[in-house]
Amino acid sequence: HVFEPNGSHVYYINKHGEDGELDIDDTNGNGPENYVVPCDSVQEGEYRVGVNYFSGNHVEEAVLSLILGTGQSVSPVVKQLPTAKRSSGNANPDPAFTITVTDDGNGIAEFAVERH
């Protein structure tokens, strides 16, 4: 799940946001799922990234990785997901990253990342 700065919510029901898009909805749990924002589409503001354990009967582990437009990799966030939330978890997925995008004054995006 990605919440874009403009309020778009990108996830399995809505794979295309105003800024980026989700490539697939992996329903077997093995991943990966990729959300990509082209460099010319990145907007200033907050991108919030999270995960919802939709269905299952066992504790699951999600590993969320982040690669920024600068090519910088951010250490993955590992989330232990004890209980499936089904669609009730879509509006409030377990948070993993908040990426704040600002302009450096020369039209170049700068990224500040908070891990959750």
mmCIF file of C-alpha atoms in Angstrom:
data_model
loop_
_atom_site.group_PDB
_atom_site.id
_atom_site.type_symbol
_atom_site.label_atom_id
_atom_site.label_comp_id
_atom_site.label_asym_id
_atom_site.label_seq_id
_atom_site.Cartn_x
_atom_site.Cartn_y
_atom_site.Cartn_z
ATOM 1 C CA HIS A 1 0.000 0.000 0.000
ATOM 2 C CA VAL A 2 1.298 3.432 -0.940
ATOM 3 C CA PHE A 3 -0.405 6.687 -0.060
ATOM 4 C CA GLU A 4 0.886 9.366 -2.426
ATOM 5 C CA PRO A 5 1.241 13.073 -1.498
ATOM 6 C CA ASN A 6 -1.908 13.929 -3.472
ATOM 7 C CA GLY A 7 -3.965 11.416 -1.469
ATOM 8 C CA SER A 8 -4.040 8.582 -4.023
ATOM 9 C CA HIS A 9 -4.011 5.129 -2.426
ATOM 10 C CA VAL A 10 -2.184 2.599 -4.591
ATOM 11 C CA TYR A 11 -2.865 -1.073 -3.813
ATOM 12 C CA TYR A 12 -4.443 -4.164 -5.367
ATOM 13 C CA ILE A 13 -7.799 -2.469 -6.069
ATOM 14 C CA ASN A 14 -6.178 0.689 -7.494
ATOM 15 C CA LYS A 15 -2.815 -0.169 -9.069
ATOM 16 C CA HIS A 16 -2.325 3.247 -10.696
ATOM 17 C CA GLY A 17 -1.852 6.409 -8.687
ATOM 18 C CA GLU A 18 -1.252 9.909 -9.973
ATOM 19 C CA ASP A 19 2.491 9.486 -9.438
ATOM 20 C CA GLY A 20 3.316 5.785 -9.589
ATOM 21 C CA GLU A 21 1.939 2.316 -10.046
ATOM 22 C CA LEU A 22 1.944 -1.181 -8.578
ATOM 23 C CA ASP A 23 3.155 -3.805 -11.035
ATOM 24 C CA ILE A 24 1.265 -6.845 -9.663
ATOM 25 C CA ASP A 25 -0.806 -8.005 -6.725
ATOM 26 C CA ASP A 26 1.058 -11.090 -5.562
ATOM 27 C CA THR A 27 -1.570 -13.320 -3.982
ATOM 28 C CA ASN A 28 0.660 -16.319 -3.193
ATOM 29 C CA GLY A 29 2.726 -14.364 -0.685
ATOM 30 C CA ASN A 30 6.134 -14.903 -2.259
ATOM 31 C CA GLY A 31 6.501 -11.478 -3.903
ATOM 32 C CA PRO A 32 7.858 -9.254 -4.988
ATOM 33 C CA GLU A 33 5.381 -6.478 -5.595
ATOM 34 C CA ASN A 34 6.906 -3.271 -6.935
ATOM 35 C CA TYR A 35 5.595 0.262 -6.709
ATOM 36 C CA VAL A 36 7.458 2.549 -9.113
ATOM 37 C CA VAL A 37 7.354 6.315 -9.561
ATOM 38 C CA PRO A 38 9.103 7.616 -12.699
ATOM 39 C CA CYS A 39 11.611 10.356 -11.839
ATOM 40 C CA ASP A 40 9.646 12.938 -13.814
ATOM 41 C CA SER A 41 6.462 12.099 -11.858
ATOM 42 C CA VAL A 42 7.739 12.284 -8.287
ATOM 43 C CA GLN A 43 5.906 14.973 -6.317
ATOM 44 C CA GLU A 44 6.918 16.922 -3.255
ATOM 45 C CA GLY A 45 5.302 15.693 -0.069
ATOM 46 C CA GLU A 46 4.911 12.423 1.819
ATOM 47 C CA TYR A 47 4.698 8.952 0.379
ATOM 48 C CA ARG A 48 3.559 6.480 3.054
ATOM 49 C CA VAL A 49 4.310 2.795 2.431
ATOM 50 C CA GLY A 50 2.763 -0.062 4.367
ATOM 51 C CA VAL A 51 1.641 -3.668 4.210
ATOM 52 C CA ASN A 52 -1.645 -5.421 4.941
ATOM 53 C CA TYR A 53 -1.728 -9.138 5.754
ATOM 54 C CA PHE A 54 -4.903 -9.837 3.823
ATOM 55 C CA SER A 55 -5.581 -13.518 4.479
ATOM 56 C CA GLY A 56 -4.004 -16.528 6.115
ATOM 57 C CA ASN A 57 -3.869 -18.462 9.354
ATOM 58 C CA HIS A 58 -0.204 -18.210 10.341
ATOM 59 C CA VAL A 59 2.178 -15.457 11.339
ATOM 60 C CA GLU A 60 3.736 -14.045 8.182
ATOM 61 C CA GLU A 61 6.811 -11.924 7.612
ATOM 62 C CA ALA A 62 6.954 -9.124 5.049
ATOM 63 C CA VAL A 63 10.239 -7.607 3.915
ATOM 64 C CA LEU A 64 9.846 -4.146 2.410
ATOM 65 C CA SER A 65 12.768 -2.691 0.479
ATOM 66 C CA LEU A 66 13.180 0.818 -0.844
ATOM 67 C CA ILE A 67 15.328 2.192 -3.664
ATOM 68 C CA LEU A 68 15.206 5.947 -4.100
ATOM 69 C CA GLY A 69 15.506 7.953 -7.318
ATOM 70 C CA THR A 70 19.103 8.713 -6.384
ATOM 71 C CA GLY A 71 19.849 4.983 -6.590
ATOM 72 C CA GLN A 72 20.262 4.825 -2.812
ATOM 73 C CA SER A 73 19.001 1.631 -1.168
ATOM 74 C CA VAL A 74 17.428 1.919 2.261
ATOM 75 C CA SER A 75 17.772 -0.943 4.731
ATOM 76 C CA PRO A 76 14.704 -3.175 4.464
ATOM 77 C CA VAL A 77 11.946 -3.058 7.038
ATOM 78 C CA VAL A 78 10.853 -6.485 8.271
ATOM 79 C CA LYS A 79 7.297 -6.664 9.547
ATOM 80 C CA GLN A 80 5.937 -9.571 11.562
ATOM 81 C CA LEU A 81 2.266 -9.890 10.659
ATOM 82 C CA PRO A 82 0.505 -12.068 13.245
ATOM 83 C CA THR A 83 -3.112 -11.708 12.149
ATOM 84 C CA ALA A 84 -4.788 -11.385 8.778
ATOM 85 C CA LYS A 85 -6.873 -8.216 8.624
ATOM 86 C CA ARG A 86 -8.611 -8.829 5.279
ATOM 87 C CA SER A 87 -10.011 -5.667 3.702
ATOM 88 C CA SER A 88 -10.286 -3.920 7.091
ATOM 89 C CA GLY A 89 -6.492 -3.474 6.939
ATOM 90 C CA ASN A 90 -6.526 -1.662 3.607
ATOM 91 C CA ALA A 91 -7.195 1.792 5.053
ATOM 92 C CA ASN A 92 -4.604 1.346 7.837
ATOM 93 C CA PRO A 93 -1.833 -0.971 6.670
ATOM 94 C CA ASP A 94 1.083 -1.640 8.995
ATOM 95 C CA PRO A 95 3.475 1.262 8.263
ATOM 96 C CA ALA A 96 6.931 0.549 6.880
ATOM 97 C CA PHE A 97 8.315 3.794 5.400
ATOM 98 C CA THR A 98 7.465 7.457 5.160
ATOM 99 C CA ILE A 99 9.383 9.136 2.348
ATOM 100 C CA THR A 100 9.326 12.920 2.327
ATOM 101 C CA VAL A 101 10.245 14.439 -1.020
ATOM 102 C CA THR A 102 11.424 18.038 -1.291
ATOM 103 C CA ASP A 103 12.943 20.119 -4.080
ATOM 104 C CA ASP A 104 16.533 21.195 -3.538
ATOM 105 C CA GLY A 105 15.816 24.547 -5.189
ATOM 106 C CA ASN A 106 17.279 23.424 -8.514
ATOM 107 C CA GLY A 107 14.520 21.038 -9.545
ATOM 108 C CA ILE A 108 16.240 18.000 -8.021
ATOM 109 C CA ALA A 109 14.270 15.778 -5.646
ATOM 110 C CA GLU A 110 15.699 15.155 -2.201
ATOM 111 C CA PHE A 111 14.465 12.256 -0.086
ATOM 112 C CA ALA A 112 14.156 11.928 3.687
ATOM 113 C CA VAL A 113 13.179 8.436 4.815
ATOM 114 C CA GLU A 114 11.638 7.393 8.093
ATOM 115 C CA ARG A 115 11.545 3.657 8.826
ATOM 116 C CA HIS A 116 8.691 2.293 10.955
#
